[in-house]
mmCIF file of C-alpha atoms in Angstrom:
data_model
loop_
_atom_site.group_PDB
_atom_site.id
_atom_site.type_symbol
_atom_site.label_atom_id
_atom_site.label_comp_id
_atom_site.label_asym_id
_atom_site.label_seq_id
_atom_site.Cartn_x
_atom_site.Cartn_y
_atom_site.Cartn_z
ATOM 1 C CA UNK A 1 52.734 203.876 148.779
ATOM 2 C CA UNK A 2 51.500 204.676 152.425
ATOM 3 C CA UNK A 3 52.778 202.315 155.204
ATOM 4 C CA UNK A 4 49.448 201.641 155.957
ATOM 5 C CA UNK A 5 48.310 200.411 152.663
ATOM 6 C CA UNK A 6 51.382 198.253 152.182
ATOM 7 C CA UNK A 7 50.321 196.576 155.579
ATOM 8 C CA UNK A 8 46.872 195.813 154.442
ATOM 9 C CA UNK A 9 48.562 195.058 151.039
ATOM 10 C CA UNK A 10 50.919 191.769 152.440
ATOM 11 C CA UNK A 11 47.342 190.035 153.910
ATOM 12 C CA UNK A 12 45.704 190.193 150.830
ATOM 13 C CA UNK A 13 48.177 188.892 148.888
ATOM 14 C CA UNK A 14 48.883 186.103 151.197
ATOM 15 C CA UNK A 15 44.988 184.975 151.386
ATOM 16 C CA UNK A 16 45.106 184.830 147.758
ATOM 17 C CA UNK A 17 47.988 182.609 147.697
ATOM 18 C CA UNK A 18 46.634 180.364 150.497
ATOM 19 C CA UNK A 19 44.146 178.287 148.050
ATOM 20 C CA UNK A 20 47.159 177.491 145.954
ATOM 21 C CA UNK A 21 49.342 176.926 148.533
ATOM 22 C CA UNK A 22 46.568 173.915 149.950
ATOM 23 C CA UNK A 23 46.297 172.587 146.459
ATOM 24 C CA UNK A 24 50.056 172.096 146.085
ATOM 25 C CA UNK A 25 50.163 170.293 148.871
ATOM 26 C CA UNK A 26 47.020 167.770 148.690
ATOM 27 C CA UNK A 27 48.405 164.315 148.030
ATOM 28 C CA UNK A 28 47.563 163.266 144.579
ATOM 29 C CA UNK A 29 44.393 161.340 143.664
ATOM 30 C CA UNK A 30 44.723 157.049 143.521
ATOM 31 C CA UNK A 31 44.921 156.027 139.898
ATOM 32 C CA UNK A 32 42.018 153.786 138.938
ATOM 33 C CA UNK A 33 42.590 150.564 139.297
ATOM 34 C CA UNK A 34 43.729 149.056 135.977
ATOM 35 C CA UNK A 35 42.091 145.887 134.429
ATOM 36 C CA UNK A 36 43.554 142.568 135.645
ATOM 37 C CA UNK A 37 46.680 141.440 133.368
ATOM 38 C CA UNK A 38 44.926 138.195 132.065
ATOM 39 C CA UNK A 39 47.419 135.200 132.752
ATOM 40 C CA UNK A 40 49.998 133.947 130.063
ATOM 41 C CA UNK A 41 48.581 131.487 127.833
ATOM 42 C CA UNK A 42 50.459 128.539 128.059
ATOM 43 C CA UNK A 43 50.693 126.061 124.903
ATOM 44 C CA UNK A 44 50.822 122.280 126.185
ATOM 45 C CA UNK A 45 52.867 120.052 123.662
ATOM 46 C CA UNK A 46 50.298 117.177 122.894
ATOM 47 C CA UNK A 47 52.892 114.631 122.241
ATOM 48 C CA UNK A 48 52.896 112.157 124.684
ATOM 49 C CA UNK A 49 56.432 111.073 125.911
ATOM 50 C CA UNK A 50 57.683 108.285 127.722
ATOM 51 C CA UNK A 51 56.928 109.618 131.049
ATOM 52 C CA UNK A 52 53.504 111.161 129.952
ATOM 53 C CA UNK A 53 52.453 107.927 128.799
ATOM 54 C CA UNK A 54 53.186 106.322 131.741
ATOM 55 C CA UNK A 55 51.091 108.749 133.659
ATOM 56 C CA UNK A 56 48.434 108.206 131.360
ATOM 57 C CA UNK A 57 48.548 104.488 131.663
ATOM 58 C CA UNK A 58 48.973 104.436 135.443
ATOM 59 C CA UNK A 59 46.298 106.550 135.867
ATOM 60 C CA UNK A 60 43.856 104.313 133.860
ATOM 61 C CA UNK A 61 45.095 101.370 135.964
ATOM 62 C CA UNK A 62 44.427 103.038 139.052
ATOM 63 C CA UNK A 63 40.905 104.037 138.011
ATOM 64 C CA UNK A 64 40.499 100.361 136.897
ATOM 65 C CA UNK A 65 41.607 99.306 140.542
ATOM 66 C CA UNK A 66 39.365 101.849 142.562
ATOM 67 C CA UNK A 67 36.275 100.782 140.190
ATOM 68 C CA UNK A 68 36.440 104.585 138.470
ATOM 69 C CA UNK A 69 35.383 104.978 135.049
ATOM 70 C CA UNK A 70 38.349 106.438 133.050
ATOM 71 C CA UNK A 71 37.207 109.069 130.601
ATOM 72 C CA UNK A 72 41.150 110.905 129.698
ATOM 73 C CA UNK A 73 40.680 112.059 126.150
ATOM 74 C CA UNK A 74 43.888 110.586 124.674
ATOM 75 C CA UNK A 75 42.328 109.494 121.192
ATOM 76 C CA UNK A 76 44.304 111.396 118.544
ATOM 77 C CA UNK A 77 47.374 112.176 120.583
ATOM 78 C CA UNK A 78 50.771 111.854 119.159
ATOM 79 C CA UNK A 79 53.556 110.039 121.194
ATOM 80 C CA UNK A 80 57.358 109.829 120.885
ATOM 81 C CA UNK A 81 58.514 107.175 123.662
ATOM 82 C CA UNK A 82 62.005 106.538 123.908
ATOM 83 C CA UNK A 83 62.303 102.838 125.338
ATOM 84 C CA UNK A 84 66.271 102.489 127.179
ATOM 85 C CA UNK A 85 67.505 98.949 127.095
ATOM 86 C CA UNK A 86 70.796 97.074 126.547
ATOM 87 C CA UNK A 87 72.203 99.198 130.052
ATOM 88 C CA UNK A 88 74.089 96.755 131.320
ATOM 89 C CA UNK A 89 75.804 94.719 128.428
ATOM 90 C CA UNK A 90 74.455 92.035 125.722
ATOM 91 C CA UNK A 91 72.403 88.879 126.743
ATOM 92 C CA UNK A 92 72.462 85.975 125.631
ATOM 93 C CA UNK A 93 70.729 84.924 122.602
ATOM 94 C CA UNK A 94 68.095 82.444 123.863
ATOM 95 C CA UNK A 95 66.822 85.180 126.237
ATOM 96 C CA UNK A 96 63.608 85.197 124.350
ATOM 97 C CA UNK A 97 61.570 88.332 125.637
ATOM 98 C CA UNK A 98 58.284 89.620 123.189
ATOM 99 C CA UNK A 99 57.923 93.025 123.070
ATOM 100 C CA UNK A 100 60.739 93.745 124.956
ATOM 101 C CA UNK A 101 63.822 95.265 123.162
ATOM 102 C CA UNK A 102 67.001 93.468 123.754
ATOM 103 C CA UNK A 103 70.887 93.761 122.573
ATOM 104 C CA UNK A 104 72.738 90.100 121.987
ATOM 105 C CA UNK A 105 76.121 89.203 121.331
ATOM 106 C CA UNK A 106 76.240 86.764 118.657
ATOM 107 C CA UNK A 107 78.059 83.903 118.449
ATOM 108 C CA UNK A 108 80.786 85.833 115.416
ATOM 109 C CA UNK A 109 81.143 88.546 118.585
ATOM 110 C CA UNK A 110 78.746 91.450 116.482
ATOM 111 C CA UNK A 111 75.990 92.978 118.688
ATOM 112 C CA UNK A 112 72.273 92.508 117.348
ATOM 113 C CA UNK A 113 69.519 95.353 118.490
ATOM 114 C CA UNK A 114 66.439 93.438 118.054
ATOM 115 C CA UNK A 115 62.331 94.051 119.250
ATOM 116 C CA UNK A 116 60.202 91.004 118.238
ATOM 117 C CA UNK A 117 56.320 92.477 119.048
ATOM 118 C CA UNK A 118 54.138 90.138 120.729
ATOM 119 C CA UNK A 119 51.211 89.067 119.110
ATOM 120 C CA UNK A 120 47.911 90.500 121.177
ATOM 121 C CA UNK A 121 45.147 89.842 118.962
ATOM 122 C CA UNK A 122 42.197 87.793 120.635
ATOM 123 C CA UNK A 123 43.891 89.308 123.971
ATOM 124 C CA UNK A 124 41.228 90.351 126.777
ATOM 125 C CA UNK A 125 43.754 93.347 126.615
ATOM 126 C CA UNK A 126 41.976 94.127 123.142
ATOM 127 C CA UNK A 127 38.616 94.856 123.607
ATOM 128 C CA UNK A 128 36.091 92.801 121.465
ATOM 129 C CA UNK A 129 32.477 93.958 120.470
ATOM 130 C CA UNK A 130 29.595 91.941 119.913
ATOM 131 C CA UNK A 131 29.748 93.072 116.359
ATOM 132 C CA UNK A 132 33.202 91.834 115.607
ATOM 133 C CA UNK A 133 35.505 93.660 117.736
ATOM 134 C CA UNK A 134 38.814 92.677 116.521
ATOM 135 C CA UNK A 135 38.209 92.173 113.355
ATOM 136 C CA UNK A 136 38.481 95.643 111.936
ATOM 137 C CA UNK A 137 42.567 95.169 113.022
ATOM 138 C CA UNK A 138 44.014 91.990 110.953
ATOM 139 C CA UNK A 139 47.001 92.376 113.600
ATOM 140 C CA UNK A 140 47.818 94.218 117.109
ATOM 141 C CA UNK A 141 51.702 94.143 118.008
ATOM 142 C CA UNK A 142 52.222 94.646 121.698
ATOM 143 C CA UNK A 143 55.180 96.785 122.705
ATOM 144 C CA UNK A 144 55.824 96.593 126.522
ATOM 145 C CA UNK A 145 57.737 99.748 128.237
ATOM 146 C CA UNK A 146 60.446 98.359 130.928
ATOM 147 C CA UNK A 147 60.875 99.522 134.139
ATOM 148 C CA UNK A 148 57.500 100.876 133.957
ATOM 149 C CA UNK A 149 58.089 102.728 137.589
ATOM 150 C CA UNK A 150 60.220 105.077 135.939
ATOM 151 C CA UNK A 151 59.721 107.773 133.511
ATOM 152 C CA UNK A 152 63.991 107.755 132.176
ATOM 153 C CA UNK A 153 64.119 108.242 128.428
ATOM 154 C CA UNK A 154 67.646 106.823 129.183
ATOM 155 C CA UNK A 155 69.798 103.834 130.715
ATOM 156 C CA UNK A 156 69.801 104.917 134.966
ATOM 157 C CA UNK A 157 72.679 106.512 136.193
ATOM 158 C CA UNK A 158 75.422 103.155 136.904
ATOM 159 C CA UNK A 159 73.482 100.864 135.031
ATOM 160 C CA UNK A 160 76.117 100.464 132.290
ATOM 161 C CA UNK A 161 79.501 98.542 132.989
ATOM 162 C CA UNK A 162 82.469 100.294 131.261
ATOM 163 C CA UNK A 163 84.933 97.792 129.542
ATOM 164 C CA UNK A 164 87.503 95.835 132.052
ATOM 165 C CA UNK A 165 90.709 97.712 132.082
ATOM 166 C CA UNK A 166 93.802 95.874 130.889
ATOM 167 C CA UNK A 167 97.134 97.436 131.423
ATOM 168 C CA UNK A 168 100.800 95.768 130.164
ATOM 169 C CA UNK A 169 104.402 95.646 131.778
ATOM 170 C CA UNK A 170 107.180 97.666 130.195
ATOM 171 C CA UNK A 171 109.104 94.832 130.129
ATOM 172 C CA UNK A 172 107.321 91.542 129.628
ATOM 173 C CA UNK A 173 104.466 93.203 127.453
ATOM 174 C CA UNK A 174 102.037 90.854 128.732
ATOM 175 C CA UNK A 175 98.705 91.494 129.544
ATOM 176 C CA UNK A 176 97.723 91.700 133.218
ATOM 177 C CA UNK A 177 93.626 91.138 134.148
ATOM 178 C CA UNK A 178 92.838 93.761 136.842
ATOM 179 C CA UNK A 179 91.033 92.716 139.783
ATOM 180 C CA UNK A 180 88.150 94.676 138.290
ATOM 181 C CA UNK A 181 88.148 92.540 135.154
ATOM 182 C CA UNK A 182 88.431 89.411 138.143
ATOM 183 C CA UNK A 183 85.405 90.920 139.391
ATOM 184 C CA UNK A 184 83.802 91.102 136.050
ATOM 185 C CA UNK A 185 84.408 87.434 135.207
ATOM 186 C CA UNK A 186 82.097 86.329 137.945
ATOM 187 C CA UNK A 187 78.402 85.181 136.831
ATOM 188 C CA UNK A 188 76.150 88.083 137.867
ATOM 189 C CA UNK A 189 72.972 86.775 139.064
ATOM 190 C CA UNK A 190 69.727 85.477 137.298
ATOM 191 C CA UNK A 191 68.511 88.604 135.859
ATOM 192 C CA UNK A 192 64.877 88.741 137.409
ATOM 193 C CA UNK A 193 61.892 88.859 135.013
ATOM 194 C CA UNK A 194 60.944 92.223 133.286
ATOM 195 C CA UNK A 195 57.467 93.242 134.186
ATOM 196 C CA UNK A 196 55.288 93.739 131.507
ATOM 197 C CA UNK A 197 52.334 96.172 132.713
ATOM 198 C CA UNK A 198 52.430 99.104 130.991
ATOM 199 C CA UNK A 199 52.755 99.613 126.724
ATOM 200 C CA UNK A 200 51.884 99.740 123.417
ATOM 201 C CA UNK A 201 49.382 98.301 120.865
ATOM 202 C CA UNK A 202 50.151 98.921 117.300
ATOM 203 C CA UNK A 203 47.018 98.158 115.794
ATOM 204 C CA UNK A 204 47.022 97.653 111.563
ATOM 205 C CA UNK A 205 43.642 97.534 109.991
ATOM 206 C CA UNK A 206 42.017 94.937 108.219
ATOM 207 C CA UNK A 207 42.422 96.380 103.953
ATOM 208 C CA UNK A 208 44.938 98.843 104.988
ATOM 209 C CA UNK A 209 48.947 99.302 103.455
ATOM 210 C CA UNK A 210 51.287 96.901 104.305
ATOM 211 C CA UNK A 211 54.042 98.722 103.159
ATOM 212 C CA UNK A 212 56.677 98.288 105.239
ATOM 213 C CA UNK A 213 54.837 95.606 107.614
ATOM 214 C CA UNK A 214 56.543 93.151 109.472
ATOM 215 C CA UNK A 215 53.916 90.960 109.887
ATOM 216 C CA UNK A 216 54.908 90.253 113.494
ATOM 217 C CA UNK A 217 58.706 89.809 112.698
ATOM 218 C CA UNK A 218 61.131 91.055 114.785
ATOM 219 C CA UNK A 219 62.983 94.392 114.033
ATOM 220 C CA UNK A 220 66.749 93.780 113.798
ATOM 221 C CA UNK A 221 69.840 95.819 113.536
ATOM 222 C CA UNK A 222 73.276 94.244 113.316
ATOM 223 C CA UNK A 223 76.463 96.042 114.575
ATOM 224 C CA UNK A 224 79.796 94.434 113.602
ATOM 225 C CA UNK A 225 83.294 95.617 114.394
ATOM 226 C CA UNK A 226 86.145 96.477 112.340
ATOM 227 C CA UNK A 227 89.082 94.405 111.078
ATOM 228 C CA UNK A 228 88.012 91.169 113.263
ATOM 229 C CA UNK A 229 87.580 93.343 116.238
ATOM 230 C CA UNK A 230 84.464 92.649 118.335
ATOM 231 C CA UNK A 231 82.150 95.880 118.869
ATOM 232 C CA UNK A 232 81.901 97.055 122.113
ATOM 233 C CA UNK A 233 78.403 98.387 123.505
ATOM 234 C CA UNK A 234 77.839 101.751 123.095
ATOM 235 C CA UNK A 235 78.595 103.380 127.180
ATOM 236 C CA UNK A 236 74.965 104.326 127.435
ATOM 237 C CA UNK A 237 73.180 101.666 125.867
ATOM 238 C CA UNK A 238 70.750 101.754 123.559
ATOM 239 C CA UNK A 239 67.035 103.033 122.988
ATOM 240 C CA UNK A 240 63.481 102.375 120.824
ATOM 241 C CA UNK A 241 61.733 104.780 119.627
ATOM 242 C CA UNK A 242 58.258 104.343 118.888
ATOM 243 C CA UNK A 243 56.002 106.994 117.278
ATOM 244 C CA UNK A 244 52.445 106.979 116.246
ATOM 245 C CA UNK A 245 49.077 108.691 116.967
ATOM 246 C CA UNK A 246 46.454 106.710 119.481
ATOM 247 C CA UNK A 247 43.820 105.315 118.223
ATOM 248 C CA UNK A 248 40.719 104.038 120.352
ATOM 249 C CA UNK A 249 39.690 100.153 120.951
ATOM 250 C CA UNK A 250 36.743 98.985 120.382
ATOM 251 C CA UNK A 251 35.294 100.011 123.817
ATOM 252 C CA UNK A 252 36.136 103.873 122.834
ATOM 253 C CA UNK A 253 39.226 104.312 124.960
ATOM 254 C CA UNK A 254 42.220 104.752 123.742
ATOM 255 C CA UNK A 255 43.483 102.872 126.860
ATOM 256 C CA UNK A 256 42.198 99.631 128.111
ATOM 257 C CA UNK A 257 43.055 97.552 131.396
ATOM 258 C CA UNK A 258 42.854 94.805 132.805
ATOM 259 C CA UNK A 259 43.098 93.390 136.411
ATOM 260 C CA UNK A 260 43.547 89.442 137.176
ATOM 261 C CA UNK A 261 42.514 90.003 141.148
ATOM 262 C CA UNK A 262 42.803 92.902 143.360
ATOM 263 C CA UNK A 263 45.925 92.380 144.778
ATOM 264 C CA UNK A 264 47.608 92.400 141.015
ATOM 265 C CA UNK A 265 48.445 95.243 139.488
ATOM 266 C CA UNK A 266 46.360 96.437 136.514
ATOM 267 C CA UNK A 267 47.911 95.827 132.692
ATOM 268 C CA UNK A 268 47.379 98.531 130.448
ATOM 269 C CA UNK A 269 48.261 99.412 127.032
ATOM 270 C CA UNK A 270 47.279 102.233 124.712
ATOM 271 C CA UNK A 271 46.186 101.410 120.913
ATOM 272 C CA UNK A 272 48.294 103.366 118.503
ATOM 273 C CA UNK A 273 48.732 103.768 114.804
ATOM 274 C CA UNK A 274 52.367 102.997 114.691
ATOM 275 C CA UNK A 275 54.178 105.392 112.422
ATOM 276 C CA UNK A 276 57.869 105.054 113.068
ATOM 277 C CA UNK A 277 59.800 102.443 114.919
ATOM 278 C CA UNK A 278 64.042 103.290 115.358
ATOM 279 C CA UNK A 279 67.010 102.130 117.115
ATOM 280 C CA UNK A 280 69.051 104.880 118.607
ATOM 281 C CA UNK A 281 72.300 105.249 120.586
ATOM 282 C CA UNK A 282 71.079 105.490 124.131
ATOM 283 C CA UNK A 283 73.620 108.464 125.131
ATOM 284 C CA UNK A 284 73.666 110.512 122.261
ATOM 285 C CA UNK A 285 70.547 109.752 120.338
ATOM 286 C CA UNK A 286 71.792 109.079 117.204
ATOM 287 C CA UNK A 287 69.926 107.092 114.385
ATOM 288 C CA UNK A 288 70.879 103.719 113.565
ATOM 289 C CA UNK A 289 68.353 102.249 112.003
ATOM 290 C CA UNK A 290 64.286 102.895 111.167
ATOM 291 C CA UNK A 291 61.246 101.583 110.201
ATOM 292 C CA UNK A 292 58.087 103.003 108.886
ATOM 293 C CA UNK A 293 55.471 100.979 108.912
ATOM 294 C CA UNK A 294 52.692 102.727 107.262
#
């Protein structure tokens, strides 16, 4: 080959390369945009705890108080409230408090868990109809929720006293009371009232099963010690359960307020169909006793 057709040669082949050359180097087309991810779906558990109740509750009060209609579909619901109580220590045994749970020292030194419901039928906390009302429950058992401010399933952190520490000489073997067991030994103050603005209705109806009914008699459990030996509380107290499904009152709600003046705070209580009332340890949860009403 001639020099002069290997010169013309080299151009040629490097215009036919340029066209490759640009399309190597041309920055890559933007994908299409893909379709939005759609967000997770996220399955609400429909059972109604104690906190969850509470906010229900409180929120119907504070409609009641602004003059709001409250409209929360809670007919149908299931709840599982866990009520603390017995935190710090027994009581004593005339400390009569309905619908309250309580634990009492008995006069033989056993421990008694015990809930006596509080009759609410002809309440103005039950909704009546012109047509009746009431009448279509033969009995409503109020069960109120303590400490209704806060949404613990458990005793509070330091509520519970531990047992007074004893300790013995080496020689002597007696038994020496620590100053915290001197502490102890002083009366505590008058315990102040428990507010009672926030619980439950368990509404029977009028015909239906009274299997297992207590006819508005308290729920008991009796702990005794071993070999003469007095039972101590349990370190975190004790708990009610109550579970159920709401039910709605004869207005339609399955909540119902009311308010004696506006500078009172509202009282509400839902209507359920009580299914299953227990006593558990408040610490571990354990079973000691249930009822089933239905």
């Amino acid at each position: 080959m001639s020099i002069t057709t290997t010169r013309l040669a080299a151009p040629l082949a490097l215009a036919a390369a340029l066209p490759l050359l640009t399309w190597c180097e041309r920055p890559p087309e933007p994908a299409a945009p893909s379709a939005p991810t759609p967000p997770p779906t996220v399955v609400l558990d429909s059972t109604l705890n104690r906190a969850a109740l509470l906010a229900a509750l409180t929120e119907a009060g504070t409609a009641l108080a602004d003059g709001r209609t409250h409209d929360a579909a809670l007919t149908g619901r299931t709840v599982s409230a866990r009520l603390p109580f017995g935190c710090g220590g027994d009581t004593a045994s005339n400390d009569e408090r309905s619908g309250l749970p309580r634990l009492i020292r008995n006069a033989d030194g056993s421990l008694t868990l015990t809930v006596t419901p509080e009759g609410l039928g002809g309440s103005p906390l039950v909704p009546a109809t012109g047509e009746g009302g009431t009448d279509r429950w033969e009995a409503v058992e109020g069960f109120w929720i303590a400490r209704p401010w806060s949404g613990l399933d458990a005793c509070p952190a330091g509520a519970t006293r531990p047992a007074p520490a004893r300790e013995k000489t080496p020689a002597e073997g007696k038994t020496i009371v620590t100053r915290a067991e001197k502490d102890d030994d002083i009366a505590p103050p008058p315990a102040a009232r428990p507010e009672r603005s926030a619980g439950l209705a368990a509404v029977f109806e009028t015909g239906g099963s009274r299997l297992g009914r207590r006819q508005g008699q308290a729920y008991v459990h009796v702990i005794r010690g071993e070999k003469d030996v007095a039972p101590t509380p349990a370190p975190g107290g004790y708990a009610l359960r109550l579970e159920g499904r709401l039910t709605a009152f004869a207005d339609g709600r399955a909540v119902h307020c009311v308010q004696q003046d506006a500078e009172s705070r509202p009282v509400c209580i839902a209507a359920l169909r009580l299914d299953r009332l227990a006593f558990e340890d408040g610490a571990t949860g354990a079973l000691l006793s249930e009822w089933r009403p239905r």
